[in-house]
PDB file of C-alpha atoms in Angstrom:
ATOM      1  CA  UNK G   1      -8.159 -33.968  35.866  1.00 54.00           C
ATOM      2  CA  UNK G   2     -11.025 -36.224  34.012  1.00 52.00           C
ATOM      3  CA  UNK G   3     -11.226 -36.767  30.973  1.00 48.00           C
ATOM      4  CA  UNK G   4     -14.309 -34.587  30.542  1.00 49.00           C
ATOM      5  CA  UNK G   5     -12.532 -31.785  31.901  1.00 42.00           C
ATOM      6  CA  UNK G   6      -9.778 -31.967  29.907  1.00 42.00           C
ATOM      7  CA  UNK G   7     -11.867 -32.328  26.938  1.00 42.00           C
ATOM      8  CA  UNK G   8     -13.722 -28.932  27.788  1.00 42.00           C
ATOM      9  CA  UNK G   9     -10.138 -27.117  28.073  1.00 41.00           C
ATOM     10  CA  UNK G  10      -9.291 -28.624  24.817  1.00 41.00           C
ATOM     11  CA  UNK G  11     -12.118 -27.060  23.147  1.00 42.00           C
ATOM     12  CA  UNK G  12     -11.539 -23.364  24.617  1.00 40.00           C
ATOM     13  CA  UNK G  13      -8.356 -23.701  23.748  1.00 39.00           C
ATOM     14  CA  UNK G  14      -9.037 -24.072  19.649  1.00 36.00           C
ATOM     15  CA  UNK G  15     -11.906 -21.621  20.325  1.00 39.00           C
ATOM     16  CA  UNK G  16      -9.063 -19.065  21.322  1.00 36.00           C
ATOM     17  CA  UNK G  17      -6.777 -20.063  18.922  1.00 36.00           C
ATOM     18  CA  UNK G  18      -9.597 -19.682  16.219  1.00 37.00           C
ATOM     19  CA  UNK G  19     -10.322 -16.289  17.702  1.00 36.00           C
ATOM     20  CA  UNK G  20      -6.867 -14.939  17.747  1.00 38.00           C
ATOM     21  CA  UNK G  21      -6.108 -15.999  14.327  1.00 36.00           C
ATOM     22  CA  UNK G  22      -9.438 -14.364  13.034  1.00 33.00           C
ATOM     23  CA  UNK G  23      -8.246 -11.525  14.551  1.00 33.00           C
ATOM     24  CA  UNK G  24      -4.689 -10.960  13.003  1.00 35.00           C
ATOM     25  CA  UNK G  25      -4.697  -8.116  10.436  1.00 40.00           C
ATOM     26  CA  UNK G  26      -2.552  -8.747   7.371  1.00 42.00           C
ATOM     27  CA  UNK G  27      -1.638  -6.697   4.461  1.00 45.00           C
ATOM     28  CA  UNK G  28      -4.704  -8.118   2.465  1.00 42.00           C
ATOM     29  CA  UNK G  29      -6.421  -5.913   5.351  1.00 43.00           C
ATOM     30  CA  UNK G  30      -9.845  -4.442   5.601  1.00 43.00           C
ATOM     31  CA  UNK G  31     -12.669  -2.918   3.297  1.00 46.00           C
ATOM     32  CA  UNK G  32     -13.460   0.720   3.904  1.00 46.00           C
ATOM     33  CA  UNK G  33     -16.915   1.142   5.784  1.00 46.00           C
ATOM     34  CA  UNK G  34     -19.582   1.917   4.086  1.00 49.00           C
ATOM     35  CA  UNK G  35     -20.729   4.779   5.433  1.00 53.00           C
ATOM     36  CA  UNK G  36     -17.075   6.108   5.283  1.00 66.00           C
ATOM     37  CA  UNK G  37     -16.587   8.595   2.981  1.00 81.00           C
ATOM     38  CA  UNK G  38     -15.310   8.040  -0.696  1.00 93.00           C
ATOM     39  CA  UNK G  39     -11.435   8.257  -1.423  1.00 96.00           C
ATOM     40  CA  UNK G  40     -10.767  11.365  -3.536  1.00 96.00           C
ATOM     41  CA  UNK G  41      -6.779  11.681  -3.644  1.00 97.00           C
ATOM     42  CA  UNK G  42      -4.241   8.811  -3.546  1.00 98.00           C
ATOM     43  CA  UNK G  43      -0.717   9.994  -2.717  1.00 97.00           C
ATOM     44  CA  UNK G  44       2.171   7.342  -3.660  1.00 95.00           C
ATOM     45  CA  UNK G  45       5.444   8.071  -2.771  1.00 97.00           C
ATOM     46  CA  UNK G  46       8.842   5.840  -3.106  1.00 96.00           C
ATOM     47  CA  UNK G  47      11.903   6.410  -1.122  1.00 93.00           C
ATOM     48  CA  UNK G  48      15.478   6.270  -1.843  1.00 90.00           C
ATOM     49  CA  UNK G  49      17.032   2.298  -1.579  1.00 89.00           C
ATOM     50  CA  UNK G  50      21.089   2.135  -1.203  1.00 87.00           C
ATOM     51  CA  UNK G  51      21.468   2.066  -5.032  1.00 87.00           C
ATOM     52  CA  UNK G  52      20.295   3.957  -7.963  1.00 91.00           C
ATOM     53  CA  UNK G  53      16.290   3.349  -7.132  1.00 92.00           C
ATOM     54  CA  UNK G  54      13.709   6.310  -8.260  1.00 95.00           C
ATOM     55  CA  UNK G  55      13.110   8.482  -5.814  1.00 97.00           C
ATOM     56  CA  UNK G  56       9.587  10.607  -6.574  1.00 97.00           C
ATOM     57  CA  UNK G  57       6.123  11.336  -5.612  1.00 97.00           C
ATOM     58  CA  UNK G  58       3.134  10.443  -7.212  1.00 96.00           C
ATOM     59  CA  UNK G  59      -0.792  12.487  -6.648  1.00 96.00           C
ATOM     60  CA  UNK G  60      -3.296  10.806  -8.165  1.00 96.00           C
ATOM     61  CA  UNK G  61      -6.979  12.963  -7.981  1.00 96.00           C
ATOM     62  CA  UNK G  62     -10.385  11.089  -8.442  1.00 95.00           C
ATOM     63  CA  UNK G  63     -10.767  13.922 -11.454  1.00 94.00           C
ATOM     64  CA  UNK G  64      -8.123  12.686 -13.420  1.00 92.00           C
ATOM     65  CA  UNK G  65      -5.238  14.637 -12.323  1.00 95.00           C
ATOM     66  CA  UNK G  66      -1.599  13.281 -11.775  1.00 95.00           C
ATOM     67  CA  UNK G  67       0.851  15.237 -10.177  1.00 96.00           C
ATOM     68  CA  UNK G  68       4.232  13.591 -10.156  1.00 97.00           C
ATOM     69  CA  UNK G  69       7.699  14.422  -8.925  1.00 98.00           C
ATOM     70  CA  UNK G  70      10.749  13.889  -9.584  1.00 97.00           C
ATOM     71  CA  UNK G  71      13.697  13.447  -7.001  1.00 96.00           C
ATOM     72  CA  UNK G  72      16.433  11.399  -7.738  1.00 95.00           C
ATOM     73  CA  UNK G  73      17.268   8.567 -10.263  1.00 95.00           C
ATOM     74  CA  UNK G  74      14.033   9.429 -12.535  1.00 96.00           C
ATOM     75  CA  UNK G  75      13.367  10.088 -16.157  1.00 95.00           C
ATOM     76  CA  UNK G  76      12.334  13.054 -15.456  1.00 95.00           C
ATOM     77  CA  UNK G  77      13.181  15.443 -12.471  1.00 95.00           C
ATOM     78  CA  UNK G  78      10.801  18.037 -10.817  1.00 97.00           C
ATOM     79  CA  UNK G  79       7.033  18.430 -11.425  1.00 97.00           C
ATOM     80  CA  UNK G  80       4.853  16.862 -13.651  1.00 96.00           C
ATOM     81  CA  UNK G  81       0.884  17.586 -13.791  1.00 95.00           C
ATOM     82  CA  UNK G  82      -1.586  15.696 -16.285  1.00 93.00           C
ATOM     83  CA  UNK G  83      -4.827  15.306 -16.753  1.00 91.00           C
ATOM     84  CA  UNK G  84      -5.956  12.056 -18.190  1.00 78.00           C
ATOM     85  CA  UNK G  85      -8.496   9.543 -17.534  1.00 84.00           C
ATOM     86  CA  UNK G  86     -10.468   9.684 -13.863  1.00 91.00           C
ATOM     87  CA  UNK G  87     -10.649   5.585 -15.283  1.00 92.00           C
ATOM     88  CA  UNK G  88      -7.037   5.593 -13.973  1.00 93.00           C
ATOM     89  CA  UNK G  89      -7.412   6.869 -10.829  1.00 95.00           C
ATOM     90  CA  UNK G  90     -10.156   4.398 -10.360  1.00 95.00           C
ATOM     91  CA  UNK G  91      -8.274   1.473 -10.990  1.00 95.00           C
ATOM     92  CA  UNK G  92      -5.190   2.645  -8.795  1.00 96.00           C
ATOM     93  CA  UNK G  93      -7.587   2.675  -5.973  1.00 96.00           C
ATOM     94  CA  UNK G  94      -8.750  -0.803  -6.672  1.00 95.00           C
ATOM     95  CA  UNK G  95      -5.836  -1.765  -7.017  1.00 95.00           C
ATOM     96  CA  UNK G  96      -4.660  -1.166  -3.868  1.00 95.00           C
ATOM     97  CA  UNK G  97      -7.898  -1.386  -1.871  1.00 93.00           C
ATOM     98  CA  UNK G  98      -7.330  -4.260  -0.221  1.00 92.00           C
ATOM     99  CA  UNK G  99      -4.200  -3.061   1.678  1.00 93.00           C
ATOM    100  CA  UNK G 100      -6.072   0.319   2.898  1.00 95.00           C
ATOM    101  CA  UNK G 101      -6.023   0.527   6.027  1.00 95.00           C
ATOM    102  CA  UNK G 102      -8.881   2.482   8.437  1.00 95.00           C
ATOM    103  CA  UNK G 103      -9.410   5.925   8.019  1.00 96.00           C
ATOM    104  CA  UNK G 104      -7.117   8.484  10.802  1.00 96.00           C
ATOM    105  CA  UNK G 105      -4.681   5.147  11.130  1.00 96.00           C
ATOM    106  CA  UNK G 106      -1.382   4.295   9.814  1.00 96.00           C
ATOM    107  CA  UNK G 107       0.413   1.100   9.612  1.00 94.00           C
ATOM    108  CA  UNK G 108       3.442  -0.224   8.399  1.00 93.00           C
ATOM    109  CA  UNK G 109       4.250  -3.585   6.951  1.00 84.00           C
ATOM    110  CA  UNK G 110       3.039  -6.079   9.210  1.00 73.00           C
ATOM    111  CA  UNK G 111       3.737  -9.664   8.747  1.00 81.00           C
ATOM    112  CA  UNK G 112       7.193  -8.442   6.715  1.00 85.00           C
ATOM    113  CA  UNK G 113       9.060 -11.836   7.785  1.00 83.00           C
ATOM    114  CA  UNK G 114      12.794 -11.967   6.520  1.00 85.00           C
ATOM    115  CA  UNK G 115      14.303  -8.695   5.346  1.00 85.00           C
ATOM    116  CA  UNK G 116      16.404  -7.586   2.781  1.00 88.00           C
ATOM    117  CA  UNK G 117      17.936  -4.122   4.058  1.00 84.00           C
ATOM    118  CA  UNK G 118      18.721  -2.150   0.971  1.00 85.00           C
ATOM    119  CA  UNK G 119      15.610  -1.769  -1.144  1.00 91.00           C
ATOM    120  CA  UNK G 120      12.800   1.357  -1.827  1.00 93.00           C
ATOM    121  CA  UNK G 121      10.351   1.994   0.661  1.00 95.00           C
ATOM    122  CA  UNK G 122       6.626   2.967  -0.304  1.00 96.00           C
ATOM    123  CA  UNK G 123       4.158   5.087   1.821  1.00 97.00           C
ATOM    124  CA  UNK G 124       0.506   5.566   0.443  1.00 98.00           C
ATOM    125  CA  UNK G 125      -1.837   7.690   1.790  1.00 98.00           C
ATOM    126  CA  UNK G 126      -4.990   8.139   0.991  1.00 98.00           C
ATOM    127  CA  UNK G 127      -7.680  11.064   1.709  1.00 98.00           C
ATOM    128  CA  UNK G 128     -11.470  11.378   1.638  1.00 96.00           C
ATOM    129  CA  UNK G 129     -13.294  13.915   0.988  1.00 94.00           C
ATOM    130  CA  UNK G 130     -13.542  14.954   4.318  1.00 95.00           C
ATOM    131  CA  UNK G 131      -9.616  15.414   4.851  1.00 95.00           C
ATOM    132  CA  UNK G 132      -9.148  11.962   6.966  1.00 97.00           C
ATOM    133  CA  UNK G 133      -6.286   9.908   5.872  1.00 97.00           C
ATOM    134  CA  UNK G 134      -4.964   6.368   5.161  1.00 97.00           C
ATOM    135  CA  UNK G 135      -1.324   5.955   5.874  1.00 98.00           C
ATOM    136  CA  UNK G 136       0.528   2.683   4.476  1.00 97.00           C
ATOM    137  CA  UNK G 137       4.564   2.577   5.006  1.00 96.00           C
ATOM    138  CA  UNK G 138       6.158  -0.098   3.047  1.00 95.00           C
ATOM    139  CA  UNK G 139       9.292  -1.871   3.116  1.00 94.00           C
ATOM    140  CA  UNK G 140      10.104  -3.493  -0.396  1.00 93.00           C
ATOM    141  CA  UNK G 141      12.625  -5.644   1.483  1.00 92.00           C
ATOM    142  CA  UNK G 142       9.729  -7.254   2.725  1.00 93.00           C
ATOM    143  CA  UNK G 143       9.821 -11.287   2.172  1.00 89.00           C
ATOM    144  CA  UNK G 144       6.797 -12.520   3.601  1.00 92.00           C
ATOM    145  CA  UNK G 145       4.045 -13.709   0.720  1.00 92.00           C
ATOM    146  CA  UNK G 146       1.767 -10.842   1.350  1.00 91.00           C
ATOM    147  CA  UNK G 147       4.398  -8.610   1.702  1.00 93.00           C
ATOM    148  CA  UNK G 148       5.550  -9.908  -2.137  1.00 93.00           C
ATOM    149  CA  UNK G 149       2.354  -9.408  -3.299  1.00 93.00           C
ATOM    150  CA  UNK G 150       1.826  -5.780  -2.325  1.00 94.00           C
ATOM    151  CA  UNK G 151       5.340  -4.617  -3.491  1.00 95.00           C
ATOM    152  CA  UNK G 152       4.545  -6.238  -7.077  1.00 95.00           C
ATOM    153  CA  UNK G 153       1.371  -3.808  -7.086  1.00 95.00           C
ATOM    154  CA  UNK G 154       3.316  -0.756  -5.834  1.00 95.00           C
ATOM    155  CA  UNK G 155       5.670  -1.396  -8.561  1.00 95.00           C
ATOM    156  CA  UNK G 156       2.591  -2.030 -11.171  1.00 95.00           C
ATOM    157  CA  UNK G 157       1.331   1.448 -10.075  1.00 96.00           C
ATOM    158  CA  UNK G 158       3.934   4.084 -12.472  1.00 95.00           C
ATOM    159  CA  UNK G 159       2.467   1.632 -15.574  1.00 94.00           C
ATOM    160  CA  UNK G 160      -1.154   1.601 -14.449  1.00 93.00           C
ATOM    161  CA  UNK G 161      -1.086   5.543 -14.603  1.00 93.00           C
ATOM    162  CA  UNK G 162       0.704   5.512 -17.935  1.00 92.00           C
ATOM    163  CA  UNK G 163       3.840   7.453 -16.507  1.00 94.00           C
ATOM    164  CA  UNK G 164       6.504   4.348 -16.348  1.00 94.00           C
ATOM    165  CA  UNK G 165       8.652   6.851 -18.978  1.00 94.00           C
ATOM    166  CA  UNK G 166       8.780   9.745 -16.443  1.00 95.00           C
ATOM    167  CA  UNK G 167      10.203   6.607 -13.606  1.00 94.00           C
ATOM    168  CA  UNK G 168      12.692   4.919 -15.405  1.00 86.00           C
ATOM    169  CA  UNK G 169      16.212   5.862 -16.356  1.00 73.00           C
TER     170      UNK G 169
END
């Protein structure tokens, strides 16, 4: 091989390693489009862990409504429905804008490196006003830095919404 050839196969090589890596979809994912249509409902629910973890659902509308649930291990048990601040519902969906994933698709954790088995899991879905949906299944056991980051949000969400008291025992 000379020198100049291996010096060409060199180059495509970090051009396909550049291209793959661009590629790779991590939980800091994608912006919506823009012509996609606005997010009007946020649903946030957290599943059981093998402990005493909260176990409830959480509907947040773009009017201001909250609709919240109570399974297992809350403050409160059953349904909840307030209306407060459409501010709220705006920052929720900031807040977790970043890990939205495409409209019609769901994904789950990617990127979740080591594992602990026995925490919550969190799935957020959220739905336009056209009826498409967002799905995003979480595993809190999760290790991997972005994996960290997202499960400190999820666990910011009950305060952000002012209903932390109806959570926690």
């Amino acid at each position: 091989m000379t020198r100049q050839t291996a010096c060409c196969l060199a180059m495509a090589w970090v051009a396909l390693l550049i291209a793959g890596c661009s590629q790779q979809r991590t939980l800091s994912g994608s912006e919506p489009t823009a012509n996609a249509s606005p997010v009007t409902e946020i649903r946030y629910q957290v599943g059981p862990c093998h402990g005493m973890c909260p176990v409830y659902s959480l509907g947040l509308s773009e009017d201001g409504t909250t609709r919240f649930h109570g399974e297992q291990f809350t403050a409160l048990e059953g349904e909840r429905v307030r209306v407060s601040d459409p501010g709220r519902f705006a920052l929720v969906k900031r807040q977790l804008s970043s890990w939205q994933p495409a409209m019609g698709t769901t994904i789950d954790t990617p990127d979740c490196g080591p594992r602990a088995t026995d925490l919550s899991h969190y799935t957020v879905t959220w739905t336009n006003s056209e009826g498409e949906q967002a799905v995003l299944n979480h595993d809190s056991g999760c290790h991997s830095e972005d994996a960290r980051r997202l499960t400190e949000v999820l666990r910011s969400v009950p305060k952000t919404v002012g209903i932390e008291a109806w959570v926690e025992q």
